[in-house]
């Protein structure tokens, strides 16, 4: 069994999730059960799926959980764009977070290639 805490991709993703929670705490209160909840769930789904995949017995199963993590990363990216367009995030913060999510997606792709 793999130790998910040793993967730099998990560590980066966990830190990113903590940042998103701080950022979204500033969203309008009417978005608490809408965009705020959705972006938090999508964002936290990435390290969650990496963790769960590490607990699986085969590379094939781990790879499937990395696929799910990638889907959640894409969802998070879109939700950041939406938050920026709704002016809940300024351009600088949004672009910084989108850059981070794209870096994380790249690292997930690289890890997937090692497993194939």
Short mmCIF file of C-alpha atoms in Angstrom, two decimals:
data_model
loop_
_atom_site.label_atom_id
_atom_site.label_comp_id
_atom_site.label_asym_id
_atom_site.label_seq_id
_atom_site.Cartn_x
_atom_site.Cartn_y
_atom_site.Cartn_z
CA UNK A 1 0.00 0.00 0.00
CA UNK A 2 1.23 3.48 -0.88
CA UNK A 3 1.48 6.28 1.70
CA UNK A 4 -0.46 9.16 0.12
CA UNK A 5 1.25 11.71 2.41
CA UNK A 6 4.58 11.01 0.70
CA UNK A 7 3.32 12.07 -2.73
CA UNK A 8 4.20 15.69 -3.47
CA UNK A 9 1.05 15.93 -5.59
CA UNK A 10 -1.07 15.12 -2.54
CA UNK A 11 0.82 17.64 -0.39
CA UNK A 12 0.40 20.38 -3.01
CA UNK A 13 -3.24 19.56 -3.45
CA UNK A 14 -3.93 19.58 0.27
CA UNK A 15 -2.29 23.01 0.63
CA UNK A 16 -4.27 24.25 -2.36
CA UNK A 17 -7.51 23.00 -0.79
CA UNK A 18 -6.76 24.92 2.40
CA UNK A 19 -6.18 28.08 0.32
CA UNK A 20 -9.48 27.61 -1.51
CA UNK A 21 -11.33 27.28 1.79
CA UNK A 22 -9.85 30.62 2.92
CA UNK A 23 -10.61 32.34 -0.38
CA UNK A 24 -14.19 31.07 -0.58
CA UNK A 25 -14.92 32.19 2.97
CA UNK A 26 -15.05 35.69 1.44
CA UNK A 27 -17.70 34.76 -1.15
CA UNK A 28 -21.20 36.22 -0.66
CA UNK A 29 -23.27 34.43 1.98
CA UNK A 30 -25.97 33.60 -0.60
CA UNK A 31 -23.39 31.38 -2.34
CA UNK A 32 -22.72 29.27 0.78
CA UNK A 33 -24.80 26.36 -0.53
CA UNK A 34 -24.06 27.14 -4.16
CA UNK A 35 -20.70 28.08 -5.62
CA UNK A 36 -18.86 28.09 -2.28
CA UNK A 37 -19.92 24.54 -1.49
CA UNK A 38 -19.35 23.30 -5.05
CA UNK A 39 -15.81 24.67 -5.39
CA UNK A 40 -14.85 23.35 -1.94
CA UNK A 41 -16.17 19.87 -2.76
CA UNK A 42 -14.48 19.79 -6.18
CA UNK A 43 -11.20 21.01 -4.75
CA UNK A 44 -11.14 18.63 -1.79
CA UNK A 45 -12.10 15.74 -4.06
CA UNK A 46 -8.65 15.82 -5.68
CA UNK A 47 -6.51 14.95 -2.63
CA UNK A 48 -9.31 12.68 -1.41
CA UNK A 49 -9.19 10.59 -4.59
CA UNK A 50 -5.39 10.51 -4.57
CA UNK A 51 -5.55 9.25 -0.97
CA UNK A 52 -8.16 6.64 -1.78
CA UNK A 53 -6.24 5.48 -4.85
CA UNK A 54 -3.12 4.98 -2.74
CA UNK A 55 -5.06 2.50 -0.65
CA UNK A 56 -5.80 0.29 -3.65
CA UNK A 57 -3.80 -2.81 -4.49
CA UNK A 58 -3.03 -2.26 -8.15
CA UNK A 59 -1.66 0.47 -10.38
CA UNK A 60 -4.77 0.10 -12.55
CA UNK A 61 -7.04 0.95 -9.61
CA UNK A 62 -4.78 3.81 -8.53
CA UNK A 63 -4.86 5.15 -12.09
CA UNK A 64 -8.67 5.16 -12.04
CA UNK A 65 -8.68 7.33 -8.92
CA UNK A 66 -6.17 9.67 -10.57
CA UNK A 67 -8.64 9.97 -13.48
CA UNK A 68 -11.33 11.02 -11.02
CA UNK A 69 -8.91 13.50 -9.43
CA UNK A 70 -8.25 14.99 -12.88
CA UNK A 71 -11.97 15.41 -13.45
CA UNK A 72 -12.27 17.23 -10.14
CA UNK A 73 -9.27 19.41 -11.04
CA UNK A 74 -10.98 20.44 -14.28
CA UNK A 75 -14.18 21.16 -12.37
CA UNK A 76 -12.23 23.29 -9.88
CA UNK A 77 -10.59 25.23 -12.71
CA UNK A 78 -13.97 26.03 -14.26
CA UNK A 79 -15.43 27.09 -10.92
CA UNK A 80 -12.48 29.44 -10.37
CA UNK A 81 -13.17 30.99 -13.78
CA UNK A 82 -16.84 31.34 -12.87
CA UNK A 83 -15.99 32.95 -9.52
CA UNK A 84 -13.71 35.41 -11.32
CA UNK A 85 -16.38 36.24 -13.90
CA UNK A 86 -18.92 36.78 -11.12
CA UNK A 87 -16.34 39.10 -9.53
CA UNK A 88 -16.07 37.03 -6.36
CA UNK A 89 -12.33 36.77 -7.08
CA UNK A 90 -10.10 39.45 -8.49
CA UNK A 91 -8.11 38.59 -11.61
CA UNK A 92 -4.78 38.27 -9.80
CA UNK A 93 -6.03 35.76 -7.23
CA UNK A 94 -8.01 33.81 -9.83
CA UNK A 95 -5.09 33.56 -12.24
CA UNK A 96 -2.73 32.50 -9.45
CA UNK A 97 -5.10 29.71 -8.40
CA UNK A 98 -5.74 28.61 -11.99
CA UNK A 99 -1.99 28.46 -12.55
CA UNK A 100 -1.68 26.23 -9.47
CA UNK A 101 -4.47 23.93 -10.59
CA UNK A 102 -2.88 23.56 -14.02
CA UNK A 103 0.45 22.68 -12.40
CA UNK A 104 -1.31 20.07 -10.27
CA UNK A 105 -3.07 18.61 -13.33
CA UNK A 106 0.29 18.32 -15.07
CA UNK A 107 1.73 16.44 -12.09
CA UNK A 108 -1.24 14.06 -12.05
CA UNK A 109 -0.74 13.36 -15.78
CA UNK A 110 2.94 12.61 -15.16
CA UNK A 111 2.11 10.25 -12.31
CA UNK A 112 -0.44 8.48 -14.52
CA UNK A 113 2.23 7.93 -17.20
CA UNK A 114 4.49 6.23 -14.65
CA UNK A 115 1.67 3.84 -13.74
CA UNK A 116 0.88 2.78 -17.31
#
